[in-house]
Amino acid sequence: MKDYPNVTILDHPLIRHKIAILRDVNTGMKEFRELVEEITTLMVYESFKHVPTKKVMVQTPLELTEQTMVADGAVAVVPILRAGLGMVNGVHTLFPTARVGHIGLYRDEETLEPHEYYCKLPDGIENSVAILLDPMLATGGSASAAIGFLKDRGCKKIMLMSIIAAPVGIETVAEAHPDVEIFVSTLDRCLNDHGYILPGLGDAGDRLFGTK
Ligand code: PRP
Ligand code: URA
């Protein structure tokens, strides 16, 4: 795959360890959900080195000191339904006050085209860093469409976080949206004939919510 300046493949050994368990067909729903949250927290920690901050004065037991804290409203989180929901708590662990928007998309099983069924974003999201969440970046159609909704709402700083990506998904999003920072934990080999990532982990939504 070509190198893209807006794409980071985190490839961290602690995250790889958790993804190995996530992929396992014998990993049950509860453990799967917990792992998705933990991996998301690690991804946020690794990718947020430049979050907007503010100066605050703190009185220690000894003296008054100027410190920095994350700026109010700096971050808004936007899961792509359904599977992105599994990542929200992982972001809230580090940004507990991040407001949450929702974008509902499902892929047509034949054409693999995304179809929108819901979009509700927080007021003022255009002034925050919008973190778009979806554990799976397959063809890239869903993520590209979701980024389009955020741009239509005036978002200027958008980050996409996906746990597992296929090369074609990264290429599609990186080329359509060179201004969006894309963070993925691991790059898989390819898609199968039904648009599933190989080796992948199967259907993330079904495994998170126990629907199959
Ligand atoms: C999955 C996944 C992504 C999308 C990725 O959702 O969570 O949103 O597919 O595929 P793409 O990159 O080819 O667009 P799905 O459409 O299965 O809906 P679900 O989360 O409701 O199961
Ligand atoms: N959506 C999933 O849940 N898994 C894939 O492998 C591809 C799309």
PDB file of N, CA, C and O and ligand atoms in Angstrom, residues 107 136 138 195-197 202-205, ligand 2:
ATOM      1  N   ARG A 107     -24.258  -1.238   5.479  1.00  0.00           N
ATOM      2  CA  ARG A 107     -23.784  -1.574   4.126  1.00  0.00           C
ATOM      3  C   ARG A 107     -24.801  -2.481   3.461  1.00  0.00           C
ATOM      4  O   ARG A 107     -25.221  -3.476   4.046  1.00  0.00           O
ATOM      5  N   MET A 136     -14.180  -1.234  12.102  1.00  0.00           N
ATOM      6  CA  MET A 136     -13.802  -1.895  10.854  1.00  0.00           C
ATOM      7  C   MET A 136     -13.786  -0.895   9.699  1.00  0.00           C
ATOM      8  O   MET A 136     -14.782  -0.219   9.432  1.00  0.00           O
ATOM      9  N   ALA A 138     -13.416  -1.307   5.941  1.00  0.00           N
ATOM     10  CA  ALA A 138     -13.338  -2.369   4.920  1.00  0.00           C
ATOM     11  C   ALA A 138     -13.192  -1.748   3.528  1.00  0.00           C
ATOM     12  O   ALA A 138     -12.076  -1.475   3.091  1.00  0.00           O
ATOM     13  N   GLY A 195     -16.889  -8.571   1.012  1.00  0.00           N
ATOM     14  CA  GLY A 195     -16.470  -7.309   1.610  1.00  0.00           C
ATOM     15  C   GLY A 195     -16.035  -7.433   3.053  1.00  0.00           C
ATOM     16  O   GLY A 195     -15.916  -6.434   3.762  1.00  0.00           O
ATOM     17  N   TYR A 196     -15.765  -8.653   3.525  1.00  0.00           N
ATOM     18  CA  TYR A 196     -15.252  -8.833   4.896  1.00  0.00           C
ATOM     19  C   TYR A 196     -13.726  -8.802   4.884  1.00  0.00           C
ATOM     20  O   TYR A 196     -13.083  -9.311   3.956  1.00  0.00           O
ATOM     21  N   ILE A 197     -13.183  -8.220   5.949  1.00  0.00           N
ATOM     22  CA  ILE A 197     -11.727  -8.095   6.057  1.00  0.00           C
ATOM     23  C   ILE A 197     -11.122  -9.448   6.404  1.00  0.00           C
ATOM     24  O   ILE A 197     -11.627 -10.157   7.278  1.00  0.00           O
ATOM     25  N   GLY A 202     -14.535 -11.012  11.625  1.00  0.00           N
ATOM     26  CA  GLY A 202     -15.943 -11.289  11.337  1.00  0.00           C
ATOM     27  C   GLY A 202     -16.754 -10.008  11.375  1.00  0.00           C
ATOM     28  O   GLY A 202     -16.232  -8.935  11.075  1.00  0.00           O
ATOM     29  N   ASP A 203     -18.004 -10.120  11.757  1.00  0.00           N
ATOM     30  CA  ASP A 203     -18.902  -8.959  11.793  1.00  0.00           C
ATOM     31  C   ASP A 203     -18.825  -8.310  13.176  1.00  0.00           C
ATOM     32  O   ASP A 203     -19.291  -8.880  14.174  1.00  0.00           O
ATOM     33  N   ALA A 204     -18.231  -7.132  13.227  1.00  0.00           N
ATOM     34  CA  ALA A 204     -17.982  -6.487  14.524  1.00  0.00           C
ATOM     35  C   ALA A 204     -19.292  -6.198  15.254  1.00  0.00           C
ATOM     36  O   ALA A 204     -19.393  -6.409  16.471  1.00  0.00           O
ATOM     37  N   GLY A 205     -20.303  -5.709  14.538  1.00  0.00           N
ATOM     38  CA  GLY A 205     -21.589  -5.384  15.178  1.00  0.00           C
ATOM     39  C   GLY A 205     -22.222  -6.627  15.789  1.00  0.00           C
ATOM     40  O   GLY A 205     -22.677  -6.613  16.942  1.00  0.00           O
TER      41      GLY A 205
HETATM   42  N1  URA B   2     -17.762  -4.955   8.675  1.00  0.00           N
HETATM   43  C1  URA B   2     -17.439  -5.855   9.639  1.00  0.00           C
HETATM   44  O1  URA B   2     -18.066  -5.883  10.713  1.00  0.00           O
HETATM   45  N2  URA B   2     -16.456  -6.703   9.394  1.00  0.00           N
HETATM   46  C2  URA B   2     -15.767  -6.718   8.240  1.00  0.00           C
HETATM   47  O2  URA B   2     -14.861  -7.551   8.089  1.00  0.00           O
HETATM   48  C3  URA B   2     -16.110  -5.783   7.256  1.00  0.00           C
HETATM   49  C4  URA B   2     -17.112  -4.900   7.505  1.00  0.00           C
END
